[in-house]
């Protein structure tokens, strides 16, 4: 797309949402389609206008496993709990989650349905909320569980470089008429760790959009992570290790695969 | 600057940090300087690459007033506590902080020294940390105290549109050789509410840069709020009201003034 005249800035889907291709541009691109085989995908949104907006504790049984792991009282939130992940954490399909034992000894995955905003808005009413969705993708909300707990605020433990695998692509909203009826499954080295349906969200996608836009303006290209089902390593104690392969599959979207790598911290 | 050839994208200081003006460009601009009188200033960084990176509880006596207000044990953090504010919250000098009683009944100010990053880095060592500073400005970390408390995660209560007055300008680092020796003062309608020195930070600027860059990559144009001294309304119960004027002054930088306005929430 960047080779089209006047589209030098179309570095990611966010730019295309703001200014969609016209039919002539689509025609020009048709001859240049490349096979996905042998292609390395970047995150579909490289540079969302804001940090990735994420909600915590949005599936009852995940709230329960977290409360148990943390040793606190089990309480269902009465409003969505928001935190953010920096764009520098984004990674594409088949990317690498860094392994850095100096940063964390409790590297965890969180498979999530992610929403890509298509239309600006503030104080968005629930009935109109889904009109603001451009499409859906998959987020792995990678978490350094020990840092998350030590800081209480979750940003640092969830925003290290590579901690936000996103993709493989964005499926447009018309292809997913009901985002609350999708199976979601996370495997680690082929073993199922999370298996649930988005029907079990405490706050559904429309409610999340209404809630976050109460104070701030959502923009095209903003990405919203909708929370993770039960089955994270924090509950089982089986954290990710160097070389682990994590795959998050969401029905109707696809499968986002990441490998845990090795990095050497500068001393 | 935007009128210079090839500088159409220089919408804010972040773009100029990434690609500084050369002497010929400076010369071209010299004839176009405008008086500040009658000029409305935008925030000096319109679109930081990441959300504004903020640290909580970084002055001992502010930690004490917060613990008292919240009814929890007074504990000095042993690491900086990070959260973020969305760029949509940014406002310039003499801008308006929205008044929305449906969003908050406890509108609070937090005067802060803010750091503008000039050079990318990850795992930045403390001895080299200040080399990554482009300059300094002033942040008012406006907070909906009731929402901050209810959510526990601080993002929502601190990221509403208009909740991040920034400016009036950026003072380059060479003019502030020691960021830990600046008086900081916040007034509401002329009455001094916060009066302290940056010498009283628990974690100094260099330590903050080292801490946040342990996991993530800092980028030119990133803005870091360094925490607020004691004297916020949360402690006194004297929250901001429609029409209040808040001014945050930091020695060697200037004075950032905001007025609390009136907005009508759509019903």
XYZ file of C-alpha atoms in Angstrom:
534
model
C 0.000 0.000 0.000
C 2.877 2.335 0.741
C 3.804 2.293 -2.959
C 0.466 3.892 -3.942
C 0.691 7.619 -4.740
C -0.165 9.673 -1.648
C -0.073 6.610 0.594
C 3.517 6.797 1.798
C 2.215 7.169 5.364
C 0.014 4.066 5.241
C 2.390 2.185 7.493
C -0.364 0.240 9.162
C -4.040 -0.563 9.299
C -4.713 2.510 11.456
C -3.850 4.784 8.511
C -6.093 2.766 6.218
C -8.987 2.943 8.657
C -8.670 6.731 8.750
C -8.552 6.886 4.931
C -9.845 3.710 3.262
C -8.662 2.626 -0.182
C -10.877 3.686 -3.062
C -11.812 1.135 -5.779
C -9.079 2.348 -8.154
C -6.439 1.867 -5.440
C -7.753 -1.595 -4.644
C -7.502 -2.452 -8.349
C -3.905 -1.235 -8.487
C -3.020 -3.423 -5.526
C -4.747 -6.517 -6.903
C -1.820 -7.377 -9.150
C 0.648 -7.090 -6.312
C -0.801 -9.575 -3.822
C 1.816 -11.804 -2.283
C 1.434 -15.290 -0.860
C 1.488 -15.462 2.950
C 3.862 -18.411 2.670
C 7.337 -17.151 3.274
C 6.019 -13.723 4.338
C 6.761 -12.371 7.778
C 3.731 -10.528 9.177
C 4.106 -7.371 11.243
C 1.468 -6.546 13.864
C -1.569 -5.306 11.882
C -1.581 -2.085 13.901
C 2.025 -0.939 14.251
C 1.390 2.322 15.999
C -2.025 2.665 17.621
C -2.714 6.312 18.553
C -2.831 5.341 22.244
C -1.173 2.548 24.138
C -3.151 -0.675 23.736
C -6.165 -0.312 26.049
C -6.613 -3.455 28.114
C -9.147 -4.649 30.596
C -8.264 -6.963 33.474
C -10.421 -9.482 35.311
C -13.098 -9.838 32.623
C -13.860 -13.576 32.926
C -15.240 -14.821 36.265
C -13.080 -17.935 36.490
C -9.934 -15.937 35.682
C -10.823 -13.528 38.485
C -11.131 -16.561 40.766
C -7.751 -18.084 39.792
C -6.103 -14.671 40.200
C -7.609 -14.089 43.631
C -6.431 -17.547 44.687
C -2.901 -17.008 43.310
C -2.673 -13.589 44.950
C -4.259 -14.734 48.212
C -6.965 -12.075 48.172
C -10.743 -12.192 48.388
C -12.620 -13.306 45.240
C -14.629 -10.295 44.044
C -16.246 -9.722 40.655
C -15.406 -6.169 39.505
C -18.452 -3.932 39.154
C -16.742 -1.841 36.469
C -14.055 -2.763 33.899
C -10.498 -2.315 35.199
C -8.311 -0.584 32.588
C -4.567 -0.510 32.088
C -2.367 -0.025 29.015
C 0.470 -1.641 27.067
C 3.002 0.483 25.130
C 3.189 0.150 21.310
C 6.853 -0.798 21.749
C 5.537 -4.099 23.179
C 3.765 -5.030 19.925
C 5.005 -8.052 17.971
C 3.619 -9.831 14.922
C 2.508 -13.408 14.277
C 5.425 -15.840 14.663
C 7.342 -13.203 16.573
C 9.420 -13.716 19.670
C 8.517 -13.061 23.295
C 11.795 -12.094 24.959
C 13.132 -14.304 27.726
C 14.844 -12.171 30.331
C 15.195 -13.758 33.774
C 16.492 -10.441 35.146
C 13.149 -8.869 34.224
C 10.846 -11.692 35.314
C 10.883 -15.217 36.657
C 7.127 -15.556 36.025
C 6.529 -15.048 32.297
C 2.833 -15.607 31.595
C 0.457 -15.588 28.599
C -3.097 -14.212 28.354
C -5.013 -15.064 25.177
C -7.559 -12.373 24.280
C -10.001 -11.197 21.650
C -8.858 -7.696 20.599
C -11.022 -4.963 19.117
C -9.746 -2.437 16.551
C -11.578 0.879 16.682
C -12.728 2.275 13.334
C -14.576 5.439 14.270
C -13.780 8.179 16.768
C -16.064 8.761 19.678
C -16.529 9.879 23.256
C -19.479 9.083 25.526
C -20.426 6.329 23.094
C -23.806 4.822 23.937
C -23.964 1.059 24.325
C -26.510 0.621 21.503
C -24.135 2.334 19.055
C -20.885 0.940 20.454
C -20.337 -1.815 17.878
C -20.670 0.774 15.082
C -17.285 2.058 16.266
C -15.574 -1.296 15.670
C -13.461 -1.636 12.534
C -12.595 -5.259 13.168
C -11.179 -7.892 15.471
C -7.803 -9.478 16.001
C -5.997 -11.518 18.660
C -3.820 -10.209 21.495
C -1.520 -12.174 23.747
C -1.351 -9.941 26.847
C 2.055 -11.271 27.944
C 2.656 -10.514 31.608
C 5.630 -10.569 33.978
C 3.485 -11.784 36.847
C 5.986 -11.026 39.618
C 6.430 -7.423 38.430
C 2.699 -6.951 37.982
C 2.146 -8.024 41.584
C 5.043 -6.078 43.043
C 4.040 -2.821 41.359
C 0.270 -3.163 41.860
C -0.103 -0.860 38.855
C 0.113 -3.287 35.929
C 1.764 -1.183 33.230
C 5.402 -2.129 33.821
C 4.800 -5.873 34.079
C 2.809 -5.846 30.825
C 4.690 -3.373 28.603
C 8.171 -4.781 28.077
C 9.291 -4.961 24.431
C 7.621 -7.965 22.779
C 4.918 -8.351 25.443
C 2.020 -7.622 23.061
C 1.884 -10.148 20.206
C -0.988 -8.973 17.968
C -2.461 -10.508 14.828
C -2.068 -12.370 12.582
C -4.415 -9.906 10.846
C -7.579 -7.867 11.425
C -10.896 -9.482 10.467
C -13.409 -6.775 9.597
C -16.465 -6.422 11.803
C -18.937 -7.498 9.099
C -17.411 -10.994 9.224
C -18.003 -11.261 12.992
C -21.589 -10.184 13.642
C -21.519 -11.424 17.258
C -18.221 -10.972 19.108
C -19.760 -12.602 22.206
C -19.998 -16.066 20.740
C -16.432 -16.992 19.790
C -14.356 -19.845 21.172
C -10.940 -18.812 22.442
C -8.140 -21.247 23.091
C -4.530 -20.876 24.189
C -1.987 -23.662 23.877
C 1.575 -23.875 25.175
C 3.700 -26.374 23.223
C 0.477 -27.861 21.882
C -1.135 -28.399 25.300
C -4.446 -26.605 25.856
C -4.144 -24.143 28.738
C -7.099 -21.813 28.098
C -10.346 -22.912 26.464
C -13.429 -20.749 26.790
C -15.923 -18.645 24.878
C -16.227 -14.874 24.692
C -19.806 -15.418 25.906
C -18.248 -15.620 29.368
C -16.946 -12.059 29.453
C -18.190 -10.117 32.475
C -18.300 -6.901 30.395
C -19.012 -7.477 26.703
C -17.351 -5.582 23.854
C -20.136 -2.994 23.612
C -19.998 -2.329 27.356
C -16.205 -1.978 27.250
C -16.400 0.598 24.443
C -19.025 2.569 26.341
C -17.035 2.395 29.569
C -13.650 3.493 28.213
C -15.175 6.287 26.112
C -16.909 7.837 29.111
C -13.897 10.030 29.771
C -11.560 9.752 26.805
C -11.957 9.964 23.045
C -11.454 6.699 21.179
C -9.681 7.078 17.841
C -9.441 4.992 14.648
C -6.677 2.438 15.156
C -7.039 2.226 18.932
C -6.783 -1.384 20.075
C -8.763 -2.783 23.004
C -7.812 -6.075 24.686
C -10.946 -7.593 26.173
C -9.446 -9.661 28.992
C -8.382 -13.269 29.280
C -10.251 -16.451 30.255
C -9.025 -18.752 33.053
C -6.008 -21.002 32.605
C -3.032 -18.644 32.840
C 0.243 -19.880 34.306
C -0.249 -17.707 37.379
C -2.959 -20.168 38.403
C -1.082 -23.375 37.593
C 2.448 -22.217 38.372
C 3.533 -23.454 34.914
C 5.139 -20.313 33.529
C 6.631 -19.940 30.044
C 10.205 -21.129 29.464
C 12.788 -20.330 26.762
C 11.697 -22.062 23.566
C 8.011 -22.447 24.570
C 5.547 -21.944 21.717
C 2.334 -20.121 22.659
C -0.645 -20.064 20.304
C -3.865 -18.133 20.846
C -6.779 -19.101 18.588
C -10.035 -17.150 18.358
C -12.907 -18.521 16.271
C -13.440 -16.644 13.014
C -10.100 -14.823 13.284
C -7.238 -17.287 13.273
C -4.297 -18.326 15.356
C -1.549 -16.084 16.730
C 1.683 -17.960 17.373
C 4.671 -16.698 19.370
C 7.855 -18.325 20.485
C 9.640 -17.524 23.722
C 13.191 -16.586 22.826
C 16.377 -15.834 24.648
C 17.756 -12.394 25.296
C 20.853 -11.502 27.176
C 20.387 -8.540 29.457
C 23.212 -6.056 29.281
C 24.949 -6.217 32.651
C 8.258 25.024 11.308
C 5.684 23.178 9.253
C 6.160 25.715 6.456
C 9.813 24.687 5.977
C 10.422 22.421 2.960
C 10.370 18.769 4.027
C 9.054 19.653 7.478
C 5.333 19.207 6.891
C 5.308 16.467 9.534
C 6.947 18.578 12.229
C 3.693 18.857 14.122
C 5.374 18.868 17.487
C 8.610 18.884 19.410
C 8.880 15.084 19.130
C 9.450 15.387 15.359
C 12.068 18.100 15.927
C 13.866 15.972 18.496
C 14.062 13.123 16.003
C 15.366 15.476 13.287
C 16.726 18.766 14.671
C 16.721 21.950 12.620
C 19.946 22.739 10.797
C 21.410 26.278 10.958
C 19.911 27.274 7.577
C 16.448 26.245 8.752
C 16.890 28.148 11.998
C 17.864 31.201 9.969
C 14.764 30.868 7.778
C 12.566 30.751 10.869
C 14.221 33.736 12.531
C 12.204 36.213 10.504
C 8.938 34.488 11.352
C 9.040 34.563 15.139
C 5.756 35.615 16.670
C 5.142 37.253 20.013
C 3.710 34.951 22.670
C 1.199 37.667 23.529
C -2.052 36.783 21.874
C -0.736 33.369 20.863
C -2.457 30.222 22.055
C 0.086 27.522 22.904
C -0.573 23.865 22.153
C 1.033 21.221 24.346
C 4.707 21.126 23.297
C 4.445 17.397 22.607
C 1.148 16.795 20.813
C 1.553 13.127 20.151
C 4.173 11.363 22.265
C 4.979 7.917 20.818
C 3.635 6.282 23.976
C 1.040 7.408 26.455
C 2.572 9.823 28.960
C 4.573 7.662 31.381
C 3.816 8.656 34.951
C 5.108 7.624 38.312
C 2.945 7.631 41.431
C 3.928 8.078 45.059
C 7.312 9.694 44.427
C 7.389 12.229 47.301
C 7.306 10.846 50.858
C 4.796 13.353 52.237
C 2.451 12.780 49.269
C 2.603 9.044 49.955
C 1.653 9.841 53.565
C -1.328 12.073 52.666
C -2.542 9.451 50.160
C -2.293 6.607 52.656
C -4.234 8.706 55.168
C -6.933 9.649 52.630
C -7.255 6.058 51.453
C -7.115 4.624 54.979
C -4.227 2.269 54.220
C -0.833 1.713 55.796
C 1.861 4.305 55.029
C 4.555 2.530 53.038
C 7.340 4.040 50.940
C 7.471 2.203 47.574
C 10.715 0.330 47.010
C 10.391 0.704 43.217
C 8.706 3.403 41.103
C 5.016 2.716 40.416
C 4.176 3.378 36.763
C 0.895 4.146 35.035
C 0.047 6.052 31.843
C -2.106 8.913 30.534
C -3.457 8.886 26.957
C -2.310 11.609 24.504
C -5.971 12.560 24.088
C -5.716 13.959 27.632
C -3.042 16.507 26.668
C -3.904 20.194 26.835
C -1.774 23.297 26.399
C -1.009 26.263 28.638
C -4.173 28.260 29.407
C -6.272 25.299 28.337
C -9.380 23.987 30.027
C -9.746 21.058 32.400
C -13.249 19.692 31.751
C -15.758 19.791 34.550
C -17.994 16.736 34.347
C -19.761 15.778 37.571
C -20.989 12.573 35.922
C -17.372 11.521 35.487
C -16.019 12.646 38.859
C -16.996 14.455 42.005
C -13.372 14.605 43.133
C -11.410 16.517 40.501
C -7.819 16.875 41.706
C -4.557 18.455 40.509
C -1.006 17.101 40.728
C 1.799 19.510 39.803
C 4.843 17.716 38.404
C 8.199 18.165 36.725
C 8.001 16.351 33.371
C 10.911 14.944 31.394
C 10.991 14.856 27.576
C 13.089 12.013 26.195
C 15.530 12.937 23.439
C 17.341 9.695 22.700
C 16.084 6.137 22.364
C 17.242 3.522 24.795
C 16.550 0.329 26.680
C 18.356 -0.933 29.774
C 19.710 2.596 30.223
C 22.326 2.736 32.973
C 21.829 5.285 35.700
C 25.141 7.074 34.976
C 24.042 7.674 31.373
C 20.342 8.274 32.036
C 20.391 12.088 31.872
C 22.058 11.878 28.425
C 18.673 10.606 27.202
C 16.847 13.769 28.326
C 15.980 16.322 25.671
C 14.452 18.760 28.107
C 11.962 19.478 30.840
C 8.429 20.795 31.011
C 5.532 20.873 33.465
C 2.691 18.363 33.773
C -0.517 18.727 35.735
C -1.478 15.089 36.346
C -5.185 15.846 36.734
C -6.965 13.011 38.516
C -10.567 11.928 39.098
C -9.795 10.729 42.596
C -12.984 8.723 43.101
C -12.490 6.811 39.822
C -8.808 6.236 40.563
C -9.736 4.676 43.898
C -12.656 2.660 42.599
C -10.676 1.132 39.737
C -7.438 0.563 41.632
C -5.702 0.693 38.249
C -5.153 4.430 37.749
C -5.451 4.784 33.967
C -9.143 5.627 33.674
C -9.190 8.207 36.467
C -6.182 10.013 34.954
C -6.784 9.825 31.174
C -9.997 11.686 30.471
C -9.747 14.306 27.711
C -8.039 17.397 29.116
C -6.537 15.622 32.140
C -2.917 16.210 31.089
C -2.111 19.925 30.809
C 1.510 20.076 29.568
C 3.780 23.038 28.942
C 3.956 25.939 28.480
C 7.106 24.852 26.567
C 10.079 22.533 26.793
C 13.261 23.914 28.359
C 16.272 22.081 26.936
C 18.349 19.985 29.313
C 21.447 22.195 29.052
C 19.510 24.970 30.821
C 18.680 22.672 33.758
C 21.899 20.960 34.794
C 20.391 19.599 38.009
C 16.730 18.519 37.813
C 16.825 17.553 41.507
C 17.104 21.086 42.821
C 14.015 22.882 41.493
C 11.222 24.420 43.499
C 7.747 23.289 42.484
C 4.590 25.101 43.470
C 0.912 24.602 42.674
C -1.702 27.253 43.341
C -5.486 27.086 43.088
C -7.084 30.507 42.606
C -3.835 32.037 43.811
C -3.633 30.047 47.050
C -0.542 27.881 47.457
C -1.521 24.220 47.722
C 1.738 22.455 46.862
C 5.193 23.888 47.632
C 8.209 21.637 47.579
C 11.487 20.926 45.825
C 12.353 18.171 43.395
C 15.158 17.306 45.841
C 12.448 15.463 47.777
C 11.701 12.889 45.064
C 12.038 9.315 46.323
C 13.320 8.189 42.902
C 15.231 10.900 41.026
C 14.962 11.513 37.273
C 17.979 9.335 36.448
C 16.614 6.456 38.521
C 13.191 6.773 36.859
C 14.724 6.602 33.371
C 16.740 3.533 34.338
C 13.724 1.869 35.933
C 11.231 2.372 33.101
C 13.769 1.399 30.421
C 14.516 -1.933 32.083
C 11.800 -3.606 30.049
C 10.662 -1.188 27.384
C 12.403 1.007 24.840
C 12.166 4.748 25.488
C 11.778 6.845 22.326
C 12.409 10.498 21.407
C 9.323 12.471 22.404
C 8.276 10.167 25.234
C 7.144 12.209 28.234
C 7.728 11.121 31.834
C 5.796 12.640 34.733
C 7.952 12.433 37.834
C 5.278 12.393 40.531
C 3.688 15.074 42.664
C 4.624 16.604 46.032
C 2.170 16.721 48.972
C -0.760 19.112 49.018
C -3.268 17.578 46.605
C -6.999 18.030 47.201
C -7.327 14.349 48.077
C -5.542 15.190 51.325
C -7.427 18.389 52.156
C -10.809 17.499 50.649
C -10.730 20.792 48.727
C -11.283 19.520 45.192
C -11.358 21.674 42.061
C -14.614 23.437 41.142
C -15.924 24.901 37.876
C -14.004 28.104 37.195
C -11.017 27.262 39.438
C -7.649 28.370 38.075
C -4.770 25.967 38.702
C -1.173 27.017 38.143
C 1.875 24.778 38.426
C 5.234 26.554 38.546
C 8.587 24.782 38.314
C 11.797 26.761 38.815
C 13.695 27.353 35.588
C 10.792 26.251 33.403
C 7.811 28.523 33.953
C 4.212 28.368 34.973
C 1.491 26.153 33.470
C -1.988 27.604 33.957
C -5.278 25.792 33.427
C -8.848 26.740 34.085
C -11.547 24.299 35.143
C -14.381 24.647 32.653
C -17.863 23.331 32.252
C -18.904 20.514 30.002
C -22.311 19.048 29.595
C -22.289 15.276 29.434
C -24.464 13.905 26.662
C -27.298 12.069 28.376
